[in-house]
Coordinates of C-alpha atoms in Angstrom, one line a residue:
A20 CA 78.7 136.5 101.3
N21 CA 80.4 136.9 104.6
R22 CA 83.0 134.4 106.0
V23 CA 82.3 132.8 109.4
G24 CA 84.7 131.8 112.0
V25 CA 83.8 129.6 115.0
G26 CA 86.5 129.6 117.6
V27 CA 88.8 131.5 115.3
A28 CA 88.7 134.5 112.9
A29 CA 87.6 133.5 109.4
S30 CA 90.4 133.0 106.9
T31 CA 90.5 134.7 103.6
N32 CA 90.1 131.5 101.6
A33 CA 87.2 129.7 103.4
M34 CA 83.6 130.4 104.0
L35 CA 83.6 128.6 107.3
D36 CA 86.5 128.0 109.7
V37 CA 86.0 126.0 112.9
K38 CA 88.7 125.6 115.5
G39 CA 88.2 123.4 118.6
P40 CA 90.1 123.4 121.8
D41 CA 93.7 122.4 121.6
T42 CA 93.3 119.2 123.7
D43 CA 93.3 115.5 122.9
N44 CA 89.9 114.0 121.9
A45 CA 88.2 117.4 121.5
V46 CA 84.9 117.4 119.7
L47 CA 85.2 120.0 116.9
G48 CA 81.6 120.0 115.9
R49 CA 78.4 118.1 116.1
F50 CA 75.6 117.8 113.5
Y51 CA 72.5 116.0 114.6
A52 CA 68.7 116.0 114.5
N53 CA 66.3 114.4 117.0
T54 CA 64.5 112.3 114.5
G55 CA 64.5 108.6 113.6
A56 CA 66.3 109.1 110.3
R57 CA 70.0 109.6 110.0
G58 CA 71.7 112.4 108.2
S59 CA 74.7 113.2 106.1
F60 CA 77.4 115.9 105.8
I61 CA 77.4 116.9 102.2
I62 CA 79.8 119.1 100.3
R63 CA 78.1 120.3 97.1
N64 CA 79.8 121.6 94.0
G65 CA 77.5 124.4 93.0
S66 CA 73.7 124.7 93.4
G67 CA 71.2 122.1 92.4
V68 CA 73.8 119.4 91.5
S69 CA 74.6 116.1 93.1
P70 CA 77.0 116.2 96.1
T71 CA 80.6 115.9 95.2
T72 CA 81.4 114.4 98.6
F73 CA 79.3 113.0 101.3
I74 CA 79.9 111.5 104.7
G75 CA 77.1 110.0 106.7
T76 CA 74.3 107.5 106.7
A77 CA 71.9 109.2 104.4
G78 CA 68.9 107.9 106.3
G79 CA 70.2 104.4 106.4
S80 CA 71.1 102.1 109.2
E81 CA 74.0 102.4 111.7
Q82 CA 76.8 102.7 109.1
L83 CA 79.2 105.3 107.9
S84 CA 79.2 105.9 104.2
I85 CA 81.7 107.9 102.2
G86 CA 81.4 108.6 98.6
T87 CA 81.3 111.1 95.7
N88 CA 78.7 112.1 93.2
N89 CA 75.9 110.3 95.1
T90 CA 77.8 107.0 94.8
E91 CA 78.8 105.2 97.9
A92 CA 82.5 104.2 97.7
I93 CA 83.2 102.9 101.2
R94 CA 80.7 101.6 103.8
I95 CA 81.7 100.8 107.4
D96 CA 78.8 98.9 109.0
A97 CA 79.2 98.7 112.7
T98 CA 76.0 96.6 113.3
I99 CA 76.6 94.6 116.4
G100 CA 77.4 90.9 115.6
T101 CA 77.9 91.5 111.9
P102 CA 80.5 94.3 111.4
K103 CA 82.0 94.7 108.0
S104 CA 83.4 97.2 105.5
T105 CA 82.5 97.3 101.9
F106 CA 84.5 99.0 99.1
A107 CA 83.2 99.8 95.7
G108 CA 86.1 99.0 93.3
D109 CA 89.7 97.9 93.8
V110 CA 91.5 98.2 97.1
A111 CA 95.2 99.0 97.1
I112 CA 97.6 98.7 100.0
Q113 CA 100.8 100.4 98.9
K114 CA 104.0 101.5 100.5
T115 CA 107.7 101.5 99.6
A116 CA 108.8 98.6 102.0
D117 CA 107.4 95.1 102.7
V118 CA 103.6 95.0 102.6
Y119 CA 101.6 92.4 104.6
L120 CA 97.9 91.7 104.8
T121 CA 97.2 89.9 108.1
L122 CA 94.0 88.1 108.8
E123 CA 94.0 86.9 112.5
S124 CA 91.4 85.4 114.8
T125 CA 92.0 86.8 118.3
D126 CA 89.7 84.2 119.9
T127 CA 91.7 82.6 122.7
T128 CA 89.4 79.6 123.3
T129 CA 88.2 78.4 119.8
T130 CA 90.2 77.7 116.7
E131 CA 88.3 79.8 114.2
E132 CA 88.4 79.8 110.4
V133 CA 90.7 82.5 109.0
A134 CA 90.3 82.5 105.2
V135 CA 89.8 84.5 102.0
K136 CA 86.9 83.5 99.8
Y137 CA 86.5 84.2 96.1
N138 CA 83.4 84.3 94.0
N139 CA 82.4 85.5 90.5
Q140 CA 79.5 84.9 88.1
S141 CA 80.8 81.5 87.0
T142 CA 80.9 80.0 90.6
G143 CA 77.3 80.7 91.3
S144 CA 76.6 80.3 95.0
N145 CA 79.9 78.5 95.5
Y146 CA 83.2 80.0 96.6
W147 CA 86.9 79.1 96.4
W148 CA 88.2 79.3 100.0
T149 CA 91.9 79.5 101.0
G150 CA 93.2 79.7 104.5
L151 CA 93.0 78.0 107.9
N152 CA 89.9 75.8 108.3
Q153 CA 89.7 75.6 112.1
S154 CA 93.2 74.2 112.4
A155 CA 96.9 75.2 111.9
N156 CA 96.9 73.4 108.4
Y157 CA 96.5 75.5 105.2
S158 CA 93.8 74.4 102.9
L159 CA 92.0 75.1 99.6
A160 CA 88.3 74.4 99.3
Y161 CA 85.4 74.9 96.9
G162 CA 81.7 75.0 97.8
T163 CA 79.1 77.0 99.7
A164 CA 80.9 76.5 103.0
Y165 CA 84.5 76.2 104.2
S166 CA 84.0 72.6 105.5
G167 CA 85.9 69.4 105.5
G168 CA 83.9 67.8 102.7
N169 CA 84.7 70.7 100.4
V170 CA 88.5 70.7 101.0
K171 CA 90.4 70.0 97.8
M172 CA 93.9 70.3 99.2
E173 CA 95.5 70.5 102.6
I174 CA 99.1 71.2 103.7
S175 CA 100.0 70.3 107.2
T176 CA 102.4 72.3 109.3
A177 CA 105.0 69.5 108.7
G178 CA 104.6 70.0 104.9
D179 CA 102.6 66.9 104.2
T180 CA 100.0 67.5 101.4
T181 CA 96.7 65.8 100.9
F182 CA 94.6 66.1 97.7
A183 CA 91.0 65.2 97.1
G184 CA 90.1 63.9 93.6
N185 CA 92.4 63.1 90.7
I186 CA 95.8 64.6 90.3
N187 CA 96.8 65.2 86.7
F188 CA 100.4 65.8 85.5
G189 CA 101.0 67.1 82.1
D190 CA 99.3 69.4 79.6
S191 CA 95.5 69.5 80.0
H192 CA 94.9 72.1 77.3

């Protein structure tokens, strides 16, 4: 098999070398078809086996999927109005200095909810919500929505704390 070089002489360790122009924002390559279905860029490990790495939409909607062994690991869905990213498995943010996770609404006219919600098999369709419920106060809620009636605890910016329901002190085991 011959090695191929596009824009550069082929190296001794790669079957295909592609070099684009040495300018900012250069397009190095384009893979496309003029059909309704989307495609994927797949790196296979041998012949007749599942892809080891794929990047693309695999015929799906307007999303970018990255994965291995025919299993999607990361999905970035850029659908207008409902953009989201999905990760299969744990997500780790690591570095050797301070680490921060910032959730920030950039709406300059409306005080939006900024929260994390938790759900597992035992909560059914309910979630535990924690964050800012359309105010500067921090709150913890439980239910299908992050609404006032579901708030179990709220801490104001002055430090005043409000609880809903009974408060138990002592061993409840």
